[in-house]
Amino acid sequence: MYPVYFHFDCFYSELKSLFNKAFIYWHATGYGSDPDEYPEKQEHFGITTVEAMSAGCIPVVIDSAGQQETVSHAENGFLWNSKNELIKYTKKAINLNAPEAKKIHGNGQTVVKKFNKDTFTKNTEGIFSKLTRT
């Protein structure tokens, strides 16, 4: 058996520490609800997934809403739609050899860079420079 623990409502400092110790990051917000009928029950962006990837976790997340914006299946993590797929991709992540895990982690780091402060600043400055040109 693998050690699996659930941490509810923990402080951000604890969450960061947990990310740094974890190998897999699971996310299931929206599971069991229709995203078209109940969009408010979905993860709208997935910032915790990005934070987990930045710490080196391999995401195994629901294939819905914001998770689709950050995770590309089998490239930088795994997307699932059913309990069976969740189990299948969790096992796949656990059984990755070192080069495969390194590749997925590296691809995740590329995605993470899209959301860092430097990229945000550059994009924001670009938007405002276009708006202020007259």
Backbone as ProteinMPNN parsed JSONL, in Angstrom:
{"seq_chain_A": "MYPVYFHFDCFYSELKSLFNKAFIYWHATGYGSDPDEYPEKQEHFGITTVEAMSAGCIPVVIDSAGQQETVSHAENGFLWNSKNELIKYTKKAINLNAPEAKKIHGNGQTVVKKFNKDTFTKNTEGIFSKLTRT", "coords_chain_A": {"N_chain_A": [[0.822, -1.189, 0.0], [0.39, 2.253, -0.705], [1.274, 5.303, 0.915], [-1.361, 7.349, 1.478], [-2.823, 10.401, 2.089], [-5.334, 12.678, 3.094], [-5.737, 16.112, 3.14], [-7.526, 18.574, 4.472], [-8.621, 21.905, 4.127], [-6.134, 23.142, 4.804], [-3.485, 25.368, 5.829], [-1.784, 27.662, 3.628], [1.017, 27.549, 3.795], [1.421, 24.98, 4.805], [0.318, 23.536, 2.714], [2.127, 24.099, 0.607], [4.375, 22.792, 1.625], [3.444, 20.158, 1.618], [3.059, 19.753, -1.149], [5.732, 19.738, -1.937], [6.597, 17.332, -0.94], [5.075, 15.425, -2.146], [4.404, 13.089, -4.833], [2.401, 12.623, -6.671], [-0.381, 14.541, -7.721], [-3.706, 14.796, -7.093], [-6.834, 15.838, -8.444], [-10.221, 16.609, -8.319], [-12.376, 18.338, -8.498], [-15.618, 19.05, -9.453], [-16.261, 16.564, -10.33], [-18.74, 14.278, -11.246], [-20.684, 16.146, -11.79], [-22.492, 17.942, -14.27], [-20.739, 19.908, -16.463], [-21.815, 21.805, -18.212], [-24.358, 22.285, -17.239], [-23.901, 22.893, -14.527], [-21.7, 24.921, -14.178], [-20.479, 26.304, -12.131], [-19.661, 24.419, -10.335], [-17.325, 23.43, -11.215], [-13.717, 23.404, -11.528], [-12.388, 26.426, -12.134], [-9.965, 27.512, -13.064], [-7.522, 26.242, -12.057], [-5.298, 26.725, -10.405], [-4.104, 25.484, -8.195], [-3.255, 23.127, -9.293], [-1.258, 24.0, -11.035], [0.486, 25.025, -9.112], [1.138, 22.644, -7.787], [2.428, 21.27, -9.868], [4.598, 22.965, -10.16], [6.031, 22.314, -7.936], [6.899, 19.841, -8.536], [5.13, 17.734, -8.664], [3.206, 15.178, -10.28], [0.384, 15.737, -12.051], [-2.793, 14.196, -11.738], [-5.671, 14.591, -12.876], [-9.121, 15.657, -13.077], [-10.752, 15.621, -16.217], [-11.789, 18.285, -17.099], [-13.051, 21.577, -17.458], [-11.016, 24.128, -16.091], [-8.792, 22.49, -15.634], [-8.162, 21.376, -18.047], [-6.9, 23.405, -19.3], [-4.361, 23.551, -18.274], [-3.231, 21.009, -18.059], [-1.95, 18.657, -20.232], [-2.829, 15.688, -21.54], [-0.875, 12.899, -20.76], [1.392, 14.261, -21.439], [2.186, 16.345, -19.627], [1.025, 15.436, -17.4], [-1.921, 13.691, -16.297], [-5.228, 13.234, -17.505], [-8.484, 12.446, -16.439], [-11.725, 10.81, -16.702], [-13.383, 9.064, -15.412], [-13.853, 6.892, -12.546], [-12.456, 4.536, -12.98], [-10.552, 5.361, -14.879], [-9.173, 7.223, -13.334], [-7.951, 5.528, -11.472], [-6.442, 3.946, -13.264], [-4.668, 5.894, -14.436], [-3.404, 6.868, -12.2], [-2.002, 4.605, -11.373], [-0.388, 4.391, -13.621], [1.169, 6.723, -13.391], [2.506, 6.181, -10.977], [4.065, 4.055, -11.777], [5.854, 5.077, -13.631], [8.97, 5.156, -15.289], [12.223, 6.51, -14.474], [13.221, 8.293, -16.591], [10.78, 8.805, -17.972], [9.194, 10.02, -15.971], [10.768, 12.265, -15.477], [10.549, 13.582, -17.932], [7.769, 14.206, -18.031], [7.626, 15.819, -15.768], [9.378, 17.909, -16.581], [7.95, 18.928, -18.789], [5.766, 19.878, -17.387], [6.974, 21.955, -15.969], [7.44, 23.746, -18.013], [4.83, 24.551, -18.614], [4.182, 25.769, -16.197], [5.748, 28.061, -16.259], [4.302, 29.723, -17.899], [2.61, 30.963, -16.191], [3.989, 32.463, -14.366], [5.373, 35.273, -12.496], [6.995, 36.955, -14.109], [6.114, 36.385, -16.746], [3.436, 37.158, -16.477], [3.769, 39.919, -15.958], [5.017, 40.779, -18.355], [2.999, 40.157, -20.25], [0.893, 41.746, -19.298], [2.0, 44.336, -19.478], [2.242, 44.426, -22.251], [-0.446, 44.443, -23.051], [-1.366, 46.856, -21.89], [0.319, 48.693, -23.126], [-0.579, 48.63, -25.739], [-3.12, 49.647, -25.372], [-2.602, 52.235, -24.573], [-1.398, 53.514, -26.671], [-1.665, 56.12, -28.861]], "CA_chain_A": [[0.0, 0.0, 0.0], [1.079, 3.529, -0.733], [0.721, 6.213, 1.926], [-2.242, 8.377, 0.927], [-3.438, 11.198, 3.146], [-6.139, 13.8, 2.633], [-5.551, 17.294, 3.99], [-8.614, 19.492, 4.189], [-8.559, 23.264, 4.676], [-4.845, 23.423, 5.444], [-2.902, 26.67, 5.532], [-0.973, 27.66, 2.41], [2.382, 27.104, 4.114], [1.372, 23.52, 4.89], [0.056, 23.049, 1.364], [3.403, 24.149, -0.116], [5.216, 21.721, 2.159], [2.885, 18.894, 1.126], [3.395, 19.664, -2.568], [7.15, 19.408, -2.072], [6.805, 15.946, -0.517], [4.207, 14.532, -2.926], [4.79, 12.692, -6.188], [1.192, 12.739, -7.486], [-1.392, 15.492, -7.274], [-5.048, 14.471, -7.583], [-7.812, 16.929, -8.393], [-11.488, 16.066, -8.803], [-13.48, 19.29, -8.382], [-16.562, 18.954, -10.552], [-16.581, 15.175, -10.654], [-20.134, 13.894, -11.019], [-21.636, 17.189, -12.162], [-22.452, 18.329, -15.675], [-20.123, 21.236, -16.54], [-22.679, 22.747, -18.918], [-25.49, 22.611, -16.374], [-23.412, 23.43, -13.254], [-20.316, 25.365, -14.355], [-19.942, 26.784, -10.853], [-19.121, 23.284, -9.58], [-16.074, 23.045, -11.862], [-12.518, 24.18, -11.224], [-12.394, 27.395, -13.227], [-8.632, 27.693, -13.625], [-6.643, 25.147, -11.681], [-4.037, 27.257, -9.887], [-3.44, 24.515, -7.318], [-2.585, 22.165, -10.163], [-0.031, 24.667, -11.465], [1.375, 25.056, -7.94], [1.619, 21.278, -7.565], [3.404, 20.976, -10.915], [5.821, 23.734, -9.9], [6.75, 21.616, -6.865], [7.373, 18.566, -9.063], [4.096, 16.693, -8.656], [2.579, 14.791, -11.541], [-1.057, 15.856, -11.848], [-3.774, 13.228, -12.226], [-6.786, 15.498, -12.607], [-10.346, 15.48, -13.844], [-10.702, 16.187, -17.568], [-12.898, 19.223, -17.137], [-12.877, 23.003, -17.184], [-9.685, 24.702, -15.999], [-7.719, 21.486, -15.666], [-7.823, 21.168, -19.455], [-6.052, 24.528, -19.718], [-3.005, 23.415, -17.751], [-2.721, 19.641, -18.179], [-2.065, 17.963, -21.518], [-2.802, 14.274, -21.182], [0.329, 12.103, -20.998], [2.511, 15.157, -21.733], [2.639, 16.937, -18.366], [0.152, 14.88, -16.376], [-2.955, 12.791, -16.823], [-6.617, 13.665, -17.368], [-9.389, 11.299, -16.322], [-13.166, 11.075, -16.749], [-14.122, 8.071, -14.631], [-13.068, 6.311, -11.45], [-11.524, 3.562, -13.557], [-9.434, 6.098, -15.47], [-8.4, 7.775, -12.217], [-7.117, 4.422, -10.978], [-5.508, 3.584, -14.337], [-3.62, 6.9, -14.621], [-2.625, 6.917, -10.964], [-1.051, 3.489, -11.478], [0.587, 4.727, -14.659], [2.095, 7.707, -12.81], [3.321, 5.482, -9.975], [4.972, 3.125, -12.445], [6.728, 5.719, -14.608], [10.399, 5.017, -15.028], [12.843, 7.808, -14.188], [13.189, 9.203, -17.746], [9.394, 9.219, -18.253], [8.792, 10.965, -14.927], [11.533, 13.494, -15.7], [9.956, 14.246, -19.099], [6.482, 14.779, -17.624], [7.941, 16.928, -14.857], [9.918, 19.001, -17.39], [6.84, 19.519, -19.545], [4.985, 20.637, -16.408], [7.694, 23.184, -15.655], [7.203, 24.651, -19.141], [3.488, 25.11, -18.415], [4.231, 26.627, -15.014], [6.361, 29.342, -16.649], [3.264, 30.567, -18.502], [1.829, 31.607, -15.143], [4.843, 33.094, -13.363], [5.287, 36.729, -12.374], [7.616, 37.592, -15.271], [5.207, 36.249, -17.886], [2.279, 38.007, -16.185], [4.181, 41.314, -16.129], [5.234, 40.993, -19.786], [1.7, 40.156, -20.926], [0.129, 42.913, -18.848], [2.609, 45.515, -20.102], [1.875, 44.393, -23.658], [-1.848, 44.854, -23.177], [-1.509, 48.286, -21.576], [1.016, 49.511, -24.13], [-1.478, 48.716, -26.891], [-4.247, 50.506, -25.007], [-2.183, 53.626, -24.35], [-0.887, 54.094, -27.932], [-2.639, 56.97, -29.58]], "C_chain_A": [[0.867, 1.254, 0.0], [0.473, 4.436, 0.341], [-0.077, 7.331, 1.253], [-2.928, 9.075, 2.088], [-4.231, 12.327, 2.503], [-6.001, 14.923, 3.639], [-6.611, 18.31, 3.591], [-8.364, 20.831, 4.864], [-7.244, 23.571, 5.384], [-4.371, 24.823, 5.04], [-1.999, 26.556, 4.312], [0.45, 27.166, 2.669], [2.443, 25.58, 4.219], [1.168, 22.909, 3.505], [1.34, 23.035, 0.539], [4.331, 23.025, 0.333], [4.738, 20.361, 1.655], [3.193, 18.693, -0.36], [4.838, 19.208, -2.757], [7.473, 17.974, -1.675], [6.086, 14.953, -1.426], [4.8, 14.207, -4.288], [3.617, 12.895, -7.157], [0.268, 13.77, -6.858], [-2.718, 15.098, -7.918], [-5.93, 15.705, -7.488], [-9.101, 16.422, -9.017], [-12.654, 17.043, -8.681], [-14.334, 19.241, -9.64], [-16.95, 17.537, -10.91], [-18.039, 14.883, -10.309], [-21.144, 14.973, -11.347], [-21.424, 17.57, -13.626], [-21.872, 19.741, -15.778], [-20.97, 22.263, -17.286], [-23.841, 23.204, -18.046], [-25.056, 23.292, -15.078], [-21.96, 23.89, -13.38], [-19.671, 25.845, -13.054], [-19.349, 25.664, -9.996], [-17.795, 22.795, -10.146], [-14.919, 23.896, -11.328], [-12.317, 25.138, -12.394], [-11.023, 27.612, -13.844], [-7.708, 26.531, -13.294], [-5.298, 25.613, -11.147], [-3.353, 26.264, -8.955], [-2.736, 23.437, -8.13], [-1.265, 22.739, -10.655], [0.97, 24.712, -10.308], [1.954, 23.671, -7.654], [2.665, 20.903, -8.611], [4.703, 21.733, -10.662], [6.669, 23.08, -8.814], [7.229, 20.236, -7.319], [6.36, 17.446, -9.054], [3.638, 16.391, -10.085], [1.07, 14.849, -11.32], [-1.841, 14.713, -12.494], [-5.112, 13.888, -11.885], [-7.964, 15.227, -13.531], [-10.242, 16.231, -15.17], [-11.878, 17.138, -17.766], [-12.402, 20.639, -16.856], [-11.414, 23.427, -17.145], [-8.552, 23.715, -16.038], [-7.254, 21.243, -17.095], [-6.914, 22.279, -19.98], [-4.605, 24.335, -19.303], [-2.402, 22.035, -17.948], [-3.015, 19.096, -19.569], [-1.827, 16.49, -21.239], [-1.548, 13.566, -21.69], [1.542, 12.946, -21.402], [3.083, 15.753, -20.45], [1.791, 16.477, -17.185], [-0.872, 13.984, -17.039], [-4.334, 13.352, -16.526], [-7.516, 12.43, -17.338], [-10.841, 11.751, -16.314], [-13.992, 10.127, -15.89], [-13.235, 7.568, -13.495], [-12.048, 5.316, -11.99], [-10.317, 4.246, -14.2], [-8.559, 6.725, -14.385], [-7.446, 6.715, -11.676], [-6.038, 4.075, -12.007], [-4.358, 4.588, -14.428], [-2.809, 7.122, -13.348], [-1.584, 5.811, -10.987], [0.03, 3.791, -12.514], [1.618, 5.714, -14.115], [3.041, 7.044, -11.812], [4.404, 4.641, -10.646], [5.858, 3.753, -13.525], [8.18, 5.417, -14.269], [10.995, 6.423, -14.897], [12.845, 8.748, -15.397], [11.775, 9.699, -18.09], [8.921, 10.258, -17.243], [9.491, 12.304, -15.123], [10.944, 14.282, -16.873], [8.631, 14.919, -18.727], [6.703, 15.969, -16.695], [8.463, 18.132, -15.644], [8.851, 19.702, -18.202], [5.937, 20.34, -18.622], [5.648, 21.956, -16.065], [7.533, 24.212, -16.775], [5.842, 25.318, -19.002], [3.494, 26.11, -17.264], [4.775, 28.012, -15.371], [5.348, 30.286, -17.288], [2.512, 31.374, -17.458], [2.697, 32.297, -14.094], [4.748, 34.621, -13.433], [5.863, 37.434, -13.607], [6.713, 37.54, -16.499], [3.983, 37.126, -17.697], [2.613, 39.475, -16.458], [4.34, 41.644, -17.612], [3.9, 41.079, -20.529], [0.872, 41.378, -20.563], [0.674, 44.189, -19.478], [2.259, 45.582, -21.584], [0.459, 44.862, -23.895], [-1.987, 46.352, -22.958], [-0.779, 49.167, -22.576], [0.165, 49.659, -25.375], [-2.635, 49.668, -26.608], [-3.859, 51.968, -24.899], [-1.579, 54.266, -25.595], [-1.977, 54.916, -28.591], [-1.931, 57.905, -30.506]], "O_chain_A": [[1.929, 1.301, 0.621], [-0.718, 4.337, 0.636], [0.488, 8.161, 0.54], [-3.53, 8.438, 2.952], [-3.825, 12.866, 1.473], [-6.131, 14.711, 4.844], [-6.581, 18.84, 2.481], [-7.949, 20.889, 6.022], [-7.241, 24.191, 6.447], [-4.812, 25.376, 4.032], [-1.506, 25.472, 4.0], [1.019, 26.445, 1.85], [3.41, 24.963, 3.772], [1.774, 21.891, 3.169], [1.613, 22.058, -0.157], [4.991, 22.388, -0.488], [5.554, 19.509, 1.304], [3.547, 17.591, -0.78], [5.13, 18.393, -3.632], [8.528, 17.457, -2.044], [6.446, 13.776, -1.473], [5.605, 14.968, -4.825], [3.809, 13.287, -8.308], [0.147, 13.863, -5.636], [-2.837, 15.072, -9.143], [-5.792, 16.514, -6.571], [-9.086, 15.868, -10.116], [-13.809, 16.625, -8.752], [-13.827, 19.376, -10.754], [-17.866, 17.323, -11.705], [-18.508, 15.203, -9.217], [-22.346, 14.751, -11.203], [-20.307, 17.52, -14.14], [-22.453, 20.681, -15.235], [-20.858, 23.461, -17.027], [-24.258, 24.361, -18.104], [-25.758, 24.171, -14.578], [-21.077, 23.307, -12.752], [-18.45, 25.791, -12.906], [-18.619, 25.931, -9.041], [-17.204, 21.851, -9.62], [-15.128, 24.965, -10.754], [-12.099, 24.7, -13.523], [-10.929, 27.873, -15.043], [-7.167, 25.902, -14.204], [-4.273, 24.979, -11.4], [-2.124, 26.207, -8.929], [-1.723, 22.893, -7.69], [-0.258, 22.032, -10.687], [2.16, 24.466, -10.503], [3.131, 23.546, -7.317], [3.678, 20.286, -8.281], [5.787, 21.209, -10.918], [7.885, 23.268, -8.775], [7.898, 19.536, -6.558], [6.692, 16.313, -9.402], [3.685, 17.248, -10.967], [0.532, 14.103, -10.502], [-1.586, 14.322, -13.634], [-5.618, 13.765, -10.769], [-7.821, 14.65, -14.609], [-9.709, 17.339, -15.229], [-12.827, 16.843, -18.493], [-11.448, 20.845, -16.106], [-10.654, 23.119, -18.063], [-7.444, 24.068, -16.442], [-6.084, 20.937, -17.328], [-6.236, 22.104, -20.993], [-3.707, 24.905, -19.923], [-1.179, 21.901, -18.001], [-4.159, 19.075, -20.023], [-0.762, 16.096, -20.763], [-1.209, 13.625, -22.872], [2.608, 12.396, -21.678], [4.287, 15.688, -20.202], [1.841, 17.065, -16.104], [-0.714, 13.572, -18.188], [-4.585, 13.878, -15.441], [-7.329, 11.492, -18.113], [-11.158, 12.892, -15.976], [-15.178, 10.368, -15.666], [-12.025, 7.792, -13.488], [-10.913, 5.258, -11.515], [-9.191, 3.765, -14.078], [-7.335, 6.751, -14.513], [-6.268, 6.988, -11.451], [-4.866, 3.928, -11.661], [-3.196, 4.187, -14.492], [-1.646, 7.521, -13.417], [-0.419, 6.041, -10.662], [1.206, 3.488, -12.311], [2.814, 5.555, -14.356], [4.241, 7.32, -11.81], [5.52, 4.532, -10.14], [6.54, 3.035, -14.256], [8.57, 5.424, -13.101], [10.321, 7.412, -15.186], [12.495, 9.918, -15.239], [11.591, 10.86, -18.453], [8.316, 11.262, -17.618], [8.877, 13.358, -14.955], [10.852, 15.509, -16.815], [8.404, 16.077, -19.077], [6.043, 17.0, -16.825], [8.034, 19.259, -15.398], [8.842, 20.929, -18.297], [5.406, 21.374, -19.027], [4.969, 22.967, -15.888], [7.494, 25.414, -16.513], [5.712, 26.518, -19.243], [2.88, 27.173, -17.353], [4.309, 29.019, -14.839], [5.51, 31.505, -17.231], [1.85, 32.357, -17.789], [2.194, 32.679, -13.038], [4.114, 35.174, -14.331], [5.281, 38.403, -14.095], [6.564, 38.534, -17.208], [3.532, 37.771, -18.643], [1.844, 40.185, -17.106], [3.85, 42.675, -18.074], [3.701, 41.978, -21.346], [0.224, 41.976, -21.423], [-0.091, 45.027, -19.957], [2.008, 46.663, -22.116], [0.196, 45.601, -24.844], [-2.642, 47.042, -23.74], [-1.221, 50.284, -22.847], [0.183, 50.715, -26.009], [-3.076, 50.404, -27.491], [-4.693, 52.849, -25.11], [-1.274, 55.458, -25.575], [-3.08, 54.43, -28.837], [-2.574, 58.696, -31.196]]}, "name": "protein", "num_of_chains": 1, "seq": "MYPVYFHFDCFYSELKSLFNKAFIYWHATGYGSDPDEYPEKQEHFGITTVEAMSAGCIPVVIDSAGQQETVSHAENGFLWNSKNELIKYTKKAINLNAPEAKKIHGNGQTVVKKFNKDTFTKNTEGIFSKLTRT"}
